[in-house]
CSV table of C-alpha atoms in Angstrom, one decimal:
chain,number,residue,atom,x,y,z
A,1,SER,CA,-26.7,17.2,-236.6
A,2,ALA,CA,-23.5,15.4,-237.7
A,3,VAL,CA,-23.7,12.2,-239.8
A,4,ILE,CA,-20.9,9.8,-239.0
A,5,SER,CA,-20.0,6.8,-241.1
A,6,GLN,CA,-17.7,4.0,-240.3
A,7,LYS,CA,-16.1,1.2,-242.3
A,8,PRO,CA,-16.0,-1.7,-242.2
A,9,SER,CA,-19.4,-2.3,-240.6
A,10,ARG,CA,-18.2,-5.7,-239.5
A,11,ASP,CA,-15.2,-8.1,-239.8
A,12,ILE,CA,-14.0,-11.4,-238.7
A,13,CYS,CA,-10.3,-11.5,-238.1
A,14,GLN,CA,-7.7,-14.0,-237.1
A,15,ARG,CA,-5.8,-13.8,-233.9
A,16,GLY,CA,-2.5,-11.8,-234.2
A,17,THR,CA,-3.6,-9.7,-237.1
A,18,SER,CA,-4.6,-6.0,-237.1
A,19,LEU,CA,-7.7,-4.1,-238.3
A,20,THR,CA,-8.0,-0.5,-239.2
A,21,ILE,CA,-11.4,1.2,-238.8
A,22,GLN,CA,-12.2,4.4,-240.6
A,23,CYS,CA,-14.5,7.1,-239.4
A,24,GLN,CA,-15.8,10.0,-241.5
A,25,VAL,CA,-17.9,12.9,-240.2
A,26,ASP,CA,-19.9,15.0,-242.7
A,27,SER,CA,-19.4,18.3,-240.9
A,28,GLN,CA,-16.7,19.8,-238.8
A,29,VAL,CA,-16.6,18.7,-235.2
A,30,THR,CA,-14.4,20.0,-232.4
A,31,MET,CA,-13.7,16.6,-230.9
A,32,MET,CA,-13.7,12.9,-232.1
A,33,PHE,CA,-13.7,9.9,-229.8
A,34,TRP,CA,-13.4,6.2,-230.1
A,35,TYR,CA,-15.5,3.9,-227.8
A,36,ARG,CA,-15.7,0.2,-227.3
A,37,GLN,CA,-18.9,-1.6,-226.4
A,38,GLN,CA,-18.7,-5.3,-225.4
A,39,PRO,CA,-21.9,-7.4,-225.7
A,40,GLY,CA,-24.5,-6.3,-223.2
A,41,GLN,CA,-22.3,-3.6,-221.8
A,42,SER,CA,-22.2,0.1,-222.0
A,43,LEU,CA,-19.7,2.3,-223.9
A,44,THR,CA,-16.1,2.5,-222.7
A,45,LEU,CA,-14.0,5.4,-224.0
A,46,ILE,CA,-10.8,4.3,-225.6
A,47,ALA,CA,-9.3,7.6,-226.5
A,48,THR,CA,-9.9,11.2,-227.8
A,49,ALA,CA,-8.6,11.6,-231.3
A,50,ASN,CA,-6.6,14.8,-231.6
A,51,GLN,CA,-6.1,16.5,-235.0
A,52,GLY,CA,-2.5,16.3,-236.1
A,53,SER,CA,-1.2,15.0,-232.8
A,54,GLU,CA,-1.2,11.9,-230.6
A,55,ALA,CA,-4.5,10.7,-229.2
A,56,THR,CA,-5.3,11.0,-225.6
A,57,TYR,CA,-5.9,7.5,-224.1
A,58,GLU,CA,-8.0,6.5,-221.2
A,59,SER,CA,-6.7,4.3,-218.4
A,60,GLY,CA,-6.3,0.7,-219.6
A,61,PHE,CA,-5.8,1.6,-223.3
A,62,VAL,CA,-2.4,2.2,-224.9
A,63,ILE,CA,-1.2,3.5,-228.2
A,64,ASP,CA,0.7,0.4,-229.2
A,65,LYS,CA,-2.5,-1.6,-229.0
A,66,PHE,CA,-4.9,1.0,-230.4
A,67,PRO,CA,-3.0,3.5,-232.6
A,68,ILE,CA,-5.3,6.3,-233.6
A,69,SER,CA,-4.9,9.0,-236.3
A,70,ARG,CA,-6.8,12.1,-237.1
A,71,PRO,CA,-5.2,13.9,-240.0
A,72,ASN,CA,-8.0,16.4,-240.4
A,73,LEU,CA,-11.1,17.6,-238.6
A,74,THR,CA,-13.5,15.1,-240.2
A,75,PHE,CA,-11.6,11.9,-240.5
A,76,SER,CA,-10.0,9.5,-238.0
A,77,THR,CA,-8.8,5.9,-237.9
A,78,LEU,CA,-8.5,3.4,-235.1
A,79,THR,CA,-6.3,0.3,-235.5
A,80,VAL,CA,-6.8,-2.7,-233.3
A,81,SER,CA,-3.4,-4.4,-233.3
A,82,ASN,CA,-2.2,-7.9,-232.6
A,83,MET,CA,-5.8,-8.9,-232.0
A,84,SER,CA,-7.0,-11.6,-229.6
A,85,PRO,CA,-10.5,-13.0,-229.0
A,86,GLU,CA,-10.8,-10.5,-226.1
A,87,ASP,CA,-10.8,-7.7,-228.6
A,88,SER,CA,-14.1,-8.9,-230.0
A,89,SER,CA,-16.4,-6.0,-229.5
A,90,ILE,CA,-18.3,-3.2,-231.2
A,91,TYR,CA,-16.1,-0.1,-231.9
A,92,LEU,CA,-17.9,3.2,-232.1
A,93,CYS,CA,-16.6,6.5,-233.5
A,94,SER,CA,-18.2,9.6,-232.0
A,95,GLY,CA,-18.0,13.3,-232.8
A,96,LYS,CA,-18.9,16.4,-230.8
A,97,GLY,CA,-19.4,19.9,-232.1
A,98,VAL,CA,-20.0,23.2,-230.4
A,99,SER,CA,-23.1,21.8,-228.7
A,100,GLU,CA,-23.0,19.3,-225.9
A,101,THR,CA,-24.5,16.5,-228.0
A,102,GLN,CA,-22.4,13.6,-229.2
A,103,TYR,CA,-23.1,11.8,-232.4
A,104,PHE,CA,-22.2,8.3,-233.0
A,105,GLY,CA,-21.4,6.2,-236.0
A,106,PRO,CA,-23.1,2.9,-236.6
A,107,GLY,CA,-20.3,0.9,-235.1
A,108,THR,CA,-17.9,-1.7,-236.4
A,109,ARG,CA,-18.6,-5.2,-235.1
A,110,LEU,CA,-15.4,-7.1,-234.8
A,111,LEU,CA,-15.0,-10.8,-234.1
A,112,VAL,CA,-11.6,-12.3,-233.5
A,113,LEU,CA,-11.2,-16.0,-233.9
B,1,SER,CA,-15.4,6.6,-207.0
B,2,GLN,CA,-17.5,8.1,-209.7
B,3,LYS,CA,-20.5,6.0,-210.8
B,4,ILE,CA,-23.5,6.2,-213.0
B,5,GLU,CA,-26.2,3.6,-212.3
B,6,GLN,CA,-29.4,2.9,-214.2
B,7,ASN,CA,-32.2,1.3,-212.4
B,8,SER,CA,-32.4,-2.1,-213.9
B,9,GLU,CA,-30.9,-4.0,-216.8
B,10,ALA,CA,-34.3,-4.8,-218.3
B,11,LEU,CA,-37.8,-3.3,-218.0
B,12,ASN,CA,-40.9,-4.8,-219.5
B,13,ILE,CA,-44.1,-2.8,-219.8
B,14,GLN,CA,-47.5,-3.0,-221.5
B,15,GLU,CA,-48.2,-0.9,-224.6
B,16,GLY,CA,-49.9,2.3,-223.7
B,17,LYS,CA,-48.4,2.6,-220.2
B,18,THR,CA,-45.7,5.0,-219.1
B,19,ALA,CA,-42.2,3.7,-218.9
B,20,THR,CA,-40.0,5.3,-216.2
B,21,LEU,CA,-36.2,4.8,-216.3
B,22,THR,CA,-33.9,5.9,-213.6
B,23,CYS,CA,-30.3,7.2,-213.7
B,24,ASN,CA,-28.4,7.9,-210.5
B,25,TYR,CA,-24.9,9.2,-210.2
B,26,THR,CA,-22.4,9.7,-207.5
B,27,ASN,CA,-19.3,11.9,-207.1
B,28,TYR,CA,-20.2,13.9,-210.2
B,29,SER,CA,-21.4,17.5,-210.4
B,30,PRO,CA,-22.5,17.6,-214.0
B,31,ALA,CA,-23.6,20.7,-215.8
B,32,TYR,CA,-26.0,18.6,-217.8
B,33,LEU,CA,-27.2,15.1,-218.4
B,34,GLN,CA,-28.2,13.4,-221.6
B,35,TRP,CA,-30.4,10.5,-222.6
B,36,TYR,CA,-29.6,8.3,-225.7
B,37,ARG,CA,-31.4,5.4,-227.4
B,38,GLN,CA,-29.5,2.5,-228.7
B,39,ASP,CA,-31.0,-0.2,-231.0
B,40,PRO,CA,-29.3,-3.6,-231.4
B,41,GLY,CA,-26.3,-3.3,-233.7
B,42,ARG,CA,-26.5,0.5,-234.0
B,43,GLY,CA,-24.8,3.4,-232.4
B,44,PRO,CA,-26.5,5.5,-229.7
B,45,VAL,CA,-28.8,8.2,-230.9
B,46,PHE,CA,-29.3,11.4,-228.9
B,47,LEU,CA,-32.8,12.0,-227.4
B,48,LEU,CA,-32.7,14.8,-224.8
B,49,LEU,CA,-30.4,17.0,-222.9
B,50,ILE,CA,-31.3,18.6,-219.5
B,51,ARG,CA,-29.2,21.2,-217.8
B,52,GLU,CA,-28.5,21.5,-214.0
B,53,ASN,CA,-30.7,24.5,-213.7
B,54,GLU,CA,-33.7,22.8,-215.5
B,55,LYS,CA,-36.1,20.6,-213.5
B,56,GLU,CA,-37.9,19.1,-216.4
B,57,LYS,CA,-37.7,18.9,-220.2
B,58,ARG,CA,-40.2,17.4,-222.7
B,59,LYS,CA,-40.1,16.3,-226.3
B,60,GLU,CA,-43.2,14.7,-227.8
B,61,ARG,CA,-43.9,11.6,-225.6
B,62,LEU,CA,-40.6,11.9,-223.7
B,63,LYS,CA,-40.0,13.7,-220.4
B,64,VAL,CA,-36.8,14.0,-218.5
B,65,THR,CA,-36.4,15.3,-214.9
B,66,PHE,CA,-33.1,16.2,-213.2
B,67,ASP,CA,-32.7,16.5,-209.5
B,68,THR,CA,-29.2,17.6,-208.6
B,69,THR,CA,-29.9,17.2,-204.9
B,70,LEU,CA,-30.9,13.6,-205.2
B,71,LYS,CA,-28.3,13.2,-208.0
B,72,GLN,CA,-30.9,11.5,-210.1
B,73,SER,CA,-32.6,11.8,-213.5
B,74,LEU,CA,-35.9,10.2,-214.5
B,75,PHE,CA,-36.7,9.4,-218.1
B,76,HIS,CA,-40.4,8.9,-219.0
B,77,ILE,CA,-42.0,7.6,-222.2
B,78,THR,CA,-45.7,8.1,-222.1
B,79,ALA,CA,-48.2,6.1,-224.2
B,80,SER,CA,-45.4,3.6,-224.9
B,81,GLN,CA,-45.3,1.7,-228.2
B,82,PRO,CA,-43.5,-1.5,-229.2
B,83,ALA,CA,-41.3,0.7,-231.4
B,84,ASP,CA,-40.0,2.3,-228.2
B,85,SER,CA,-38.3,-1.0,-227.3
B,86,ALA,CA,-34.6,-0.4,-227.2
B,87,THR,CA,-31.8,0.2,-224.7
B,88,TYR,CA,-31.7,3.7,-223.1
B,89,LEU,CA,-28.5,5.2,-221.9
B,90,CYS,CA,-28.0,8.1,-219.6
B,91,ALA,CA,-24.8,10.1,-220.0
B,92,LEU,CA,-23.1,13.0,-218.4
B,93,ASP,CA,-20.1,15.2,-218.8
B,94,PRO,CA,-17.7,14.2,-216.0
B,95,LEU,CA,-16.4,17.7,-215.6
B,96,SER,CA,-18.6,20.1,-213.6
B,97,SER,CA,-17.5,23.0,-215.8
B,98,GLY,CA,-19.4,21.4,-218.7
B,99,SER,CA,-16.5,21.7,-221.0
B,100,ALA,CA,-16.4,20.0,-224.3
B,101,ARG,CA,-15.1,16.6,-223.1
B,102,GLN,CA,-16.4,13.2,-223.9
B,103,LEU,CA,-19.5,11.8,-222.2
B,104,THR,CA,-19.5,9.1,-219.6
B,105,PHE,CA,-22.3,6.6,-220.0
B,106,GLY,CA,-24.4,4.5,-217.7
B,107,SER,CA,-24.8,0.8,-218.4
B,108,GLY,CA,-28.3,1.2,-219.9
B,109,THR,CA,-31.7,-0.1,-219.4
B,110,GLN,CA,-33.2,-2.4,-221.9
B,111,LEU,CA,-36.9,-1.5,-222.4
B,112,THR,CA,-39.4,-3.9,-224.0
B,113,VAL,CA,-42.9,-2.7,-224.7
B,114,LEU,CA,-45.2,-5.6,-225.0
B,115,PRO,CA,-48.1,-5.4,-227.5
């Protein structure tokens, strides 16, 4: 199974600033995803991170707000731009290999003041 | 519209009893369905996968059933323990082809096993 690490694990940020979250997978995966989970809620997919090309965003999420990079198979970043308190959430990186199982990182807990 | 619904937000049971969680879906024809466990402050952890042609799957004290006619999956934990307390999420691939796309998750059921 894949082991996925994220950093930072948590952060407190000021309104209007940006935060970049890093995700590293310990083995090659075919797909990487970014999810958001607000308190008491389920996971909402933000985008699929595509290696070497622009990410594929879900409805309600745009590249200007959540730019994503994936320079190689095992690394991706998500930036939360121009943050507001509504962006306070847990951000989860996920990877999927040849099996149907998805593996998740521990999450980044973000609080925007 | 497509929906995944889990039976209740919270379920409390006594230690030693069997916990049964329900996942219903509409307007999907998934090739498989998965169950995950999530502890507070952690990412979801995969537990079991059941395919559309499987009626039941077991792993230690866990059992999952999948009824594609009812569009329902049941998740059972037998001889429950306080350590089983967590949120349980069902998830499915939204494409009937079962291609390698992302999973869509239900809202989860928070299980508390009382000692």
